[in-house]
């Protein structure tokens, strides 16, 4: 018996209507690009100066980028040779998202001009052109039929081409990060537009399959990818022209490192720790008391390496002391106990003032005037010249924190891939089953708790010298300003539990957004709640997902029972001829 598969006439060739819609979408993308070279308003009071003809400025740059991406993806959808690699998973979903991104960014800018300047009369003709031009691709893209398909294996490229792609991606990533960090600090509009454009662009690239292709490429060249990431991070302080921008990088690196330590406890071992910020405080107070400051009550001076070891050891001891009696609890009970420990730490250091208790921490006044770090004669508060660049104190601390982050990443990676790491995952998935297989659940959980506390203590020693002051109010469960346990836990969940990049990205976003949008600082908990609700609904595995959890949270269809039509082989276009 021979099976013949008949092919409908014209199969594989887009219908004339589809081709026309794609062409109109491409034309709309081109018009969007052209509109950014026109003036959108007459006054330069709006941030970015959108009054110039001939080149884009401010938020127009974002519209230009999204319009150009819409144009390229629409042309790629027309099966133009050389651009098919842009849409390995189909073009329709990505086109819709890019068109929506350009539309949302442009209309947000135009509405912001009208609100800030006092009415739509402040729009120049270029603004109206942009409004219409961005609406056209949205209308046509949603009329296209969905062409989503599985991502196929790409055509093999030379090694040098793959290396260039990885380098270009990291260079583009550095530019995107710098654009967000260097937005106007006094006006929220540029950063809000940046967030809108970034979210739509990232979702579009994910739907198009580009991120999947890139993930496969970085997996193939894992060592090269790690080197590229490290070089990009090293270059960061040399690309900043303000000390405040580098200070953002220092704080993000510190909290990302602490979040990565919490990820061992929460992401790998599955232990809900709501008082983790206390271990950061233990390390910070220890380093402050042995730093040689006149405000210290123990009057000793340790070199930095000894202070860091002391902070790490103190946090380790506290982790063991707190974990030993409490880690026999599970779930909500453990979360309540750790929450209580965090509050006990804050209240205890507030009372160790010589009046309510022994004189150790100066009570609510804390330990001020912590001297700058100095390693082998290198003072981190002084400016230093390197290859024609001047590194200020923030750049010095950033590079030091980068070294600590690399060490923490190595520890997390090695621990997660070890036998202990596999035991943590087994405990997280089902502690009863893991215990039945011979895993000592208490010992394994205590190791996770102690290791996470130690890493937080190491970051706390640097945090104390960066802030030059340590006070109890810095270490609370929830508050408008990080660090706090809510912030760290949200960074782990938002970024992706059990991964390395997840907490790093989550901490960067959750620190940068309130810093740039000051009006959100009083509503930080509300913003966290809304973000987590949306995350649990649309992407419960986090922004950078763990592969195992991604399969758990989403239906894969592997266990679906095929219908009778599929079993009988009566698909359309299949004819059977008997031999």
XYZ file of C-alpha atoms in Angstrom:
579
model
C 0.000 0.000 0.000
C 1.442 3.399 -0.976
C 0.438 6.716 0.577
C 0.425 9.813 -1.598
C 0.181 13.311 -0.143
C -1.551 15.713 -2.477
C -0.686 19.379 -2.343
C -3.297 22.008 -2.939
C -2.616 24.395 -5.800
C -0.683 27.407 -4.663
C 0.231 25.865 -1.297
C 3.210 27.624 0.305
C 2.535 30.831 -1.641
C 0.881 33.677 0.293
C -2.554 34.715 -0.942
C -2.758 38.069 -2.738
C -4.689 39.528 0.214
C -1.989 38.429 2.677
C 0.746 39.841 0.457
C -1.104 43.151 0.202
C -1.590 43.388 3.966
C 2.089 42.676 4.580
C 3.075 45.294 2.022
C 0.815 47.883 3.693
C 2.321 46.960 7.068
C 5.796 47.501 5.645
C 4.714 50.847 4.201
C 3.314 51.836 7.595
C 6.629 50.922 9.228
C 8.470 53.051 6.667
C 6.105 55.971 7.306
C 6.681 55.559 11.052
C 10.435 55.809 10.501
C 10.013 58.896 8.318
C 7.771 60.608 10.906
C 10.589 60.597 13.479
C 12.557 63.014 11.282
C 9.782 65.611 11.648
C 9.113 67.957 14.556
C 6.400 66.672 16.913
C 6.068 69.821 19.023
C 7.083 73.462 18.846
C 8.556 73.811 22.343
C 11.820 72.387 23.637
C 10.412 72.242 27.180
C 9.323 68.670 26.599
C 12.220 66.298 27.429
C 14.301 65.282 24.437
C 13.696 68.366 22.282
C 11.264 67.047 19.659
C 11.264 70.341 17.741
C 13.970 69.557 15.192
C 13.498 68.526 11.564
C 16.042 66.180 10.051
C 16.945 63.817 12.903
C 15.067 62.166 15.780
C 15.513 63.075 19.415
C 14.297 61.839 22.771
C 11.372 59.439 22.550
C 11.437 59.683 18.754
C 14.468 57.373 18.826
C 12.299 54.623 20.343
C 9.614 55.092 17.715
C 12.326 55.016 15.040
C 13.697 51.713 16.359
C 10.262 50.067 16.582
C 9.204 51.410 13.196
C 12.385 50.083 11.604
C 11.829 46.686 13.248
C 8.245 46.649 11.970
C 9.492 47.409 8.473
C 12.133 44.668 8.567
C 9.760 42.023 9.933
C 7.080 42.932 7.401
C 9.591 42.680 4.552
C 10.812 39.360 5.978
C 7.204 38.132 5.971
C 7.149 38.772 2.215
C 9.774 36.004 1.878
C 12.491 38.438 0.850
C 15.737 36.556 0.561
C 18.246 37.411 3.279
C 15.651 38.401 5.926
C 13.900 35.089 6.557
C 16.152 34.428 9.551
C 14.287 37.198 11.405
C 11.139 35.081 11.764
C 12.043 31.450 12.499
C 8.788 30.967 14.461
C 6.531 33.027 12.185
C 6.081 36.722 11.562
C 2.464 37.571 12.380
C 2.636 37.586 16.186
C 5.916 39.524 16.153
C 4.532 42.044 13.644
C 1.513 42.687 15.817
C 3.635 43.288 18.897
C 6.104 45.558 17.117
C 3.314 47.569 15.533
C 1.574 47.872 18.900
C 4.869 48.903 20.512
C 5.451 51.695 17.995
C 1.833 52.795 18.340
C 1.905 52.773 22.168
C 5.257 54.570 22.419
C 4.261 57.245 19.896
C 0.815 57.889 21.298
C 2.177 57.985 24.841
C 4.655 60.652 23.717
C 1.984 62.708 21.962
C -0.400 62.501 24.916
C 2.425 63.414 27.293
C 3.153 66.505 25.167
C -0.516 67.474 25.300
C -0.739 66.969 29.077
C 2.571 68.633 29.970
C 2.232 71.587 27.606
C -1.498 72.175 27.935
C -3.384 70.672 24.996
C -3.174 69.061 21.573
C -2.545 72.486 20.061
C 1.102 72.018 21.057
C 1.535 69.234 18.492
C 3.265 70.059 15.244
C 2.122 68.425 11.947
C 4.879 65.831 12.361
C 3.164 64.595 15.506
C -0.108 64.024 13.671
C 1.760 62.254 10.865
C 3.361 59.949 13.438
C -0.031 59.232 15.034
C -1.539 58.128 11.720
C 1.584 56.323 10.496
C 1.794 54.135 13.617
C -1.916 53.279 13.476
C -1.712 51.783 9.966
C 0.569 48.788 10.795
C -1.577 47.961 13.826
C -4.727 47.741 11.720
C -3.160 45.649 8.949
C -1.088 43.372 11.204
C -4.184 42.207 13.060
C -5.875 41.329 9.765
C -3.107 38.865 8.921
C -3.628 35.176 9.587
C -1.459 33.583 12.246
C 1.565 31.776 10.786
C 3.155 30.533 14.007
C 5.323 27.461 13.475
C 7.898 25.466 15.453
C 11.408 26.882 15.416
C 13.461 24.742 13.068
C 17.189 24.105 13.186
C 18.984 27.087 11.622
C 21.362 26.866 8.718
C 24.890 26.165 9.900
C 27.026 29.310 9.905
C 30.801 29.622 10.142
C 32.157 29.884 13.680
C 33.335 33.441 13.116
C 29.800 34.470 12.119
C 28.337 32.955 15.302
C 30.965 34.763 17.371
C 30.151 38.070 15.673
C 26.435 37.550 16.371
C 27.083 36.956 20.077
C 29.349 40.024 20.275
C 26.765 42.169 18.467
C 23.980 41.020 20.794
C 25.960 41.952 23.916
C 26.971 45.293 22.412
C 23.311 45.994 21.617
C 22.348 44.940 25.135
C 24.867 47.383 26.636
C 23.458 50.176 24.473
C 19.874 49.368 25.531
C 20.839 49.297 29.227
C 22.735 52.576 28.936
C 19.774 54.194 27.184
C 17.517 53.333 30.114
C 20.007 54.341 32.810
C 20.888 57.629 31.118
C 17.322 58.854 30.634
C 16.435 62.211 32.141
C 16.272 61.832 35.925
C 13.998 64.840 36.429
C 11.336 63.782 33.904
C 9.653 60.357 33.982
C 8.352 60.435 30.388
C 11.542 59.184 28.644
C 11.908 56.217 30.988
C 8.219 55.269 30.762
C 8.464 55.321 26.977
C 11.640 53.239 27.232
C 9.832 50.611 29.320
C 6.913 50.478 26.872
C 9.191 50.024 23.869
C 11.414 47.488 25.631
C 8.503 45.290 26.738
C 6.915 45.145 23.289
C 10.247 44.566 21.531
C 11.250 41.754 23.891
C 7.861 40.060 23.504
C 8.083 40.378 19.706
C 11.547 38.834 19.533
C 10.351 36.005 21.758
C 7.336 35.324 19.531
C 9.465 35.480 16.396
C 11.763 32.777 17.764
C 14.882 34.951 17.785
C 15.439 34.532 21.514
C 15.114 30.760 21.158
C 17.696 30.817 18.363
C 19.976 33.007 20.448
C 19.631 30.683 23.456
C 20.723 27.765 21.307
C 23.671 29.756 20.027
C 24.827 30.768 23.522
C 24.487 27.156 24.684
C 26.788 26.048 21.873
C 29.366 28.721 22.719
C 28.878 28.764 26.479
C 32.424 29.777 27.417
C 32.503 32.517 24.796
C 29.145 33.817 26.026
C 30.405 34.045 29.597
C 33.486 35.954 28.437
C 31.323 38.325 26.383
C 29.041 38.948 29.376
C 32.031 39.679 31.607
C 33.617 42.042 29.079
C 30.301 43.881 28.661
C 29.992 44.308 32.419
C 33.603 45.552 32.642
C 33.021 48.120 29.900
C 29.916 49.534 31.605
C 31.579 52.134 33.901
C 33.693 53.426 31.000
C 30.524 54.313 29.069
C 28.958 56.502 31.778
C 29.355 60.255 31.905
C 27.775 60.856 35.332
C 28.680 59.468 38.741
C 24.982 58.903 39.497
C 24.727 56.431 36.614
C 27.664 54.378 37.906
C 26.185 54.521 41.403
C 23.085 52.852 39.995
C 25.311 50.103 38.627
C 26.947 49.584 42.062
C 23.613 49.286 43.860
C 22.179 46.980 41.215
C 25.252 44.727 41.444
C 24.984 44.560 45.251
C 21.290 43.705 45.339
C 21.575 41.326 42.396
C 24.261 39.418 44.288
C 22.102 39.253 47.414
C 19.127 38.125 45.319
C 21.285 35.382 43.811
C 22.111 34.180 47.323
C 18.400 34.160 48.174
C 17.818 32.175 44.992
C 19.752 29.289 46.537
C 17.308 29.231 49.441
C 14.098 29.917 47.518
C 14.822 28.865 43.946
C 16.859 25.716 44.484
C 15.862 24.455 47.929
C 12.285 25.785 47.859
C 12.480 27.425 51.318
C 10.371 30.573 51.618
C 12.621 32.993 53.559
C 10.936 36.308 54.400
C 13.720 37.642 56.624
C 16.683 37.252 54.306
C 17.626 40.930 54.438
C 18.703 40.381 58.063
C 21.736 38.406 56.854
C 22.727 41.374 54.699
C 22.454 43.493 57.851
C 24.594 41.082 59.878
C 27.393 41.335 57.320
C 27.062 45.125 57.080
C 27.091 45.684 60.848
C 30.043 43.336 61.308
C 32.086 45.134 58.646
C 31.117 48.534 60.091
C 32.144 47.605 63.644
C 35.584 46.325 62.585
C 36.247 49.067 60.014
C 38.060 51.372 62.427
C 35.416 54.101 62.488
C 35.333 56.292 65.596
C 31.653 55.372 66.041
C 32.480 51.687 66.536
C 31.994 50.340 70.049
C 34.665 47.631 69.801
C 37.485 49.856 68.525
C 39.313 47.461 66.212
C 40.498 47.907 62.644
C 40.549 44.999 60.229
C 41.862 45.062 56.666
C 39.146 44.666 54.097
C 39.755 40.997 53.386
C 39.516 40.232 57.106
C 36.389 42.388 57.445
C 34.768 40.547 54.548
C 35.617 37.178 56.094
C 34.271 38.389 59.435
C 31.007 39.539 57.843
C 30.626 36.269 55.938
C 31.409 34.212 59.066
C 28.992 36.186 61.237
C 26.196 35.706 58.689
C 27.052 32.011 58.429
C 26.806 31.617 62.218
C 23.489 33.431 62.324
C 22.218 31.324 59.423
C 23.061 28.119 61.267
C 21.678 29.370 64.580
C 18.406 30.432 63.014
C 18.144 27.505 60.611
C 18.907 24.691 63.060
C 15.741 25.047 65.174
C 13.430 26.248 62.396
C 14.198 24.239 59.260
C 12.210 21.284 60.531
C 9.188 23.404 59.686
C 7.736 23.587 56.182
C 5.813 25.975 53.973
C 3.924 28.808 55.639
C 5.263 27.980 59.103
C 8.844 28.407 57.937
C 7.944 31.676 56.206
C 6.409 33.063 59.420
C 9.459 32.088 61.490
C 11.918 33.699 59.051
C 9.750 36.831 58.945
C 9.954 36.950 62.721
C 13.740 36.570 62.613
C 14.045 39.546 60.280
C 12.007 41.736 62.631
C 13.903 40.471 65.694
C 17.206 41.458 64.057
C 16.012 44.988 63.316
C 14.603 45.497 66.817
C 17.673 43.950 68.461
C 20.185 46.241 66.730
C 17.948 49.204 67.609
C 18.076 48.280 71.304
C 21.822 47.563 71.548
C 22.486 51.219 72.373
C 23.801 51.018 75.917
C 20.441 52.010 77.417
C 17.926 49.369 76.406
C 20.696 46.792 76.097
C 24.477 46.422 75.792
C 26.355 49.115 73.888
C 27.172 47.400 70.589
C 25.412 48.995 67.587
C 24.678 52.564 68.822
C 20.981 51.776 68.565
C 18.892 53.836 66.111
C 21.890 56.062 65.330
C 23.708 53.150 63.723
C 27.383 53.172 62.810
C 28.246 56.294 60.752
C 31.452 57.552 59.124
C 32.637 54.168 57.882
C 36.029 54.799 56.255
C 36.580 54.031 52.564
C 37.883 50.695 51.449
C 41.602 50.332 50.857
C 43.176 47.204 49.371
C 46.969 47.043 48.891
C 47.129 50.826 48.985
C 44.296 51.260 46.470
C 41.772 53.691 47.995
C 38.339 53.144 46.522
C 37.157 56.678 47.296
C 39.907 58.300 45.224
C 39.801 58.848 41.482
C 42.116 56.669 39.403
C 43.132 56.926 35.746
C 43.156 53.863 33.531
C 43.903 53.812 29.783
C 42.920 57.451 29.463
C 39.699 57.013 31.461
C 39.081 58.419 34.924
C 37.369 56.067 37.361
C 35.568 57.721 40.264
C 34.704 56.065 43.567
C 31.478 54.564 42.226
C 33.344 52.981 39.321
C 35.891 51.523 41.739
C 33.197 49.991 43.920
C 31.371 48.752 40.834
C 34.413 46.844 39.598
C 34.952 45.373 43.073
C 31.304 44.339 43.264
C 31.562 42.847 39.785
C 34.369 40.600 41.005
C 32.231 39.519 43.975
C 29.272 38.885 41.662
C 31.393 36.655 39.428
C 32.502 34.655 42.480
C 28.901 34.298 43.686
C 27.779 33.196 40.218
C 30.498 30.538 40.168
C 29.472 29.327 43.631
C 25.805 29.195 42.618
C 26.574 27.364 39.376
C 28.859 24.798 40.965
C 26.559 24.226 43.925
C 23.466 23.922 41.743
C 25.097 21.295 39.503
C 26.550 19.283 42.383
C 25.045 16.398 44.284
C 23.911 18.840 46.981
C 22.245 20.965 44.309
C 20.317 17.992 42.979
C 19.277 17.200 46.543
C 18.004 20.782 46.922
C 15.888 20.406 43.808
C 14.532 17.076 45.076
C 13.596 18.698 48.393
C 11.930 21.558 46.555
C 9.846 19.259 44.365
C 8.750 16.796 47.067
C 10.455 16.657 50.442
C 8.660 13.492 51.488
C 9.741 11.619 48.364
C 13.288 12.969 48.683
C 13.494 11.774 52.276
C 12.210 8.362 51.221
C 15.075 8.168 48.711
C 17.617 8.643 51.497
C 18.218 12.405 51.364
C 18.754 13.983 54.772
C 16.313 16.838 54.305
C 17.278 18.783 57.425
C 21.004 18.725 56.674
C 20.516 19.664 53.009
C 18.200 22.550 53.863
C 20.575 23.812 56.549
C 23.439 23.869 54.024
C 21.292 25.946 51.636
C 20.297 28.310 54.427
C 23.872 28.744 55.626
C 25.307 29.243 52.129
C 22.666 31.825 51.237
C 23.309 33.700 54.482
C 27.068 33.704 53.845
C 26.702 35.207 50.378
C 24.412 37.913 51.767
C 27.003 38.695 54.438
C 29.740 39.130 51.825
C 27.597 41.629 49.896
C 26.736 43.385 53.160
C 30.381 44.175 53.893
C 30.710 46.108 50.631
C 27.269 47.692 51.032
C 28.365 49.154 54.398
C 31.415 50.863 52.866
C 29.453 52.137 49.869
C 26.783 53.721 52.084
C 29.339 54.797 54.776
C 26.534 54.401 57.346
C 24.640 51.422 58.732
C 21.287 52.008 60.492
C 18.504 49.575 61.505
C 15.917 51.171 59.208
C 17.801 49.853 56.178
C 16.876 46.249 56.981
C 13.097 45.885 57.093
C 10.646 43.394 55.632
C 8.989 45.932 53.338
C 9.701 49.564 52.616
C 9.793 52.223 49.905
C 13.561 51.933 49.407
C 15.599 48.740 48.965
C 17.096 46.687 50.454
C 14.204 44.840 52.048
C 13.049 41.239 52.048
C 10.066 41.981 49.804
C 12.317 43.543 47.183
C 14.739 40.604 47.194
C 12.007 37.961 47.046
C 10.220 39.815 44.232
C 13.509 40.022 42.291
C 13.937 36.239 42.492
C 10.343 35.445 41.502
C 10.148 38.080 38.771
C 13.494 37.149 37.232
C 13.081 33.387 37.437
C 13.657 31.036 40.346
C 16.503 28.561 40.100
C 18.380 30.460 37.371
C 21.469 32.650 37.395
C 20.327 35.415 35.070
C 16.837 35.660 36.586
C 17.687 37.301 39.941
C 20.276 39.522 38.246
C 17.681 40.843 35.798
C 14.920 41.007 38.411
C 17.047 43.030 40.838
C 18.129 45.378 38.042
C 14.536 46.075 36.988
C 13.123 46.432 40.495
C 15.896 48.812 41.561
C 16.068 50.850 38.380
C 12.333 51.437 37.900
C 11.627 53.074 41.312
C 14.893 55.008 41.026
C 13.898 56.519 37.682
C 10.204 56.896 38.502
C 10.306 58.658 41.850
C 6.531 59.006 42.028
C 6.323 55.188 42.326
C 8.437 54.997 45.486
C 5.437 55.576 47.741
C 3.502 52.915 45.827
C 6.286 50.352 45.556
C 4.358 47.561 47.258
C 1.347 48.236 45.031
C 3.582 48.070 41.967
C 5.186 44.851 43.213
C 1.758 43.316 43.766
C 0.475 44.238 40.312
C 3.688 43.007 38.667
C 3.527 39.669 40.473
C -0.159 39.191 39.622
C 0.536 39.802 35.936
C 3.583 37.553 36.105
C 1.669 34.673 37.692
C -1.016 35.010 35.040
C 1.088 35.280 31.902
C 4.571 33.969 32.756
C 4.645 32.138 36.105
C 8.123 30.727 35.439
C 9.661 34.230 35.428
C 11.303 36.366 32.769
C 14.286 34.016 32.450
C 12.724 30.618 33.115
C 14.180 27.450 34.474
C 13.554 24.776 31.846
C 12.036 22.292 34.298
C 9.648 24.852 35.756
C 8.710 26.130 32.308
C 7.537 22.642 31.357
C 5.624 22.344 34.633
C 3.769 25.631 34.278
C 2.749 25.241 30.627
C 0.866 22.544 28.784
C 3.182 20.698 26.424
C 0.605 18.422 24.784
C 2.804 15.372 25.214
C 0.128 13.477 27.119
C -2.788 14.474 24.895
C -4.807 11.608 23.408
C -4.904 11.933 19.599
C -8.344 12.207 18.095
C -9.915 9.509 15.958
C -9.269 11.403 12.721
C -5.553 11.505 13.412
C -5.515 7.811 14.294
C -7.328 6.794 11.119
C -5.127 8.986 8.954
C -8.079 10.802 7.382
C -6.304 14.150 7.158
C -7.160 16.589 4.436
C -5.002 16.187 1.353
C -4.005 12.579 2.070
C -5.175 9.946 -0.392
C -4.485 6.248 -0.243
C -3.977 3.979 -3.212
C -3.823 0.276 -2.744
C -0.853 -1.468 -4.226
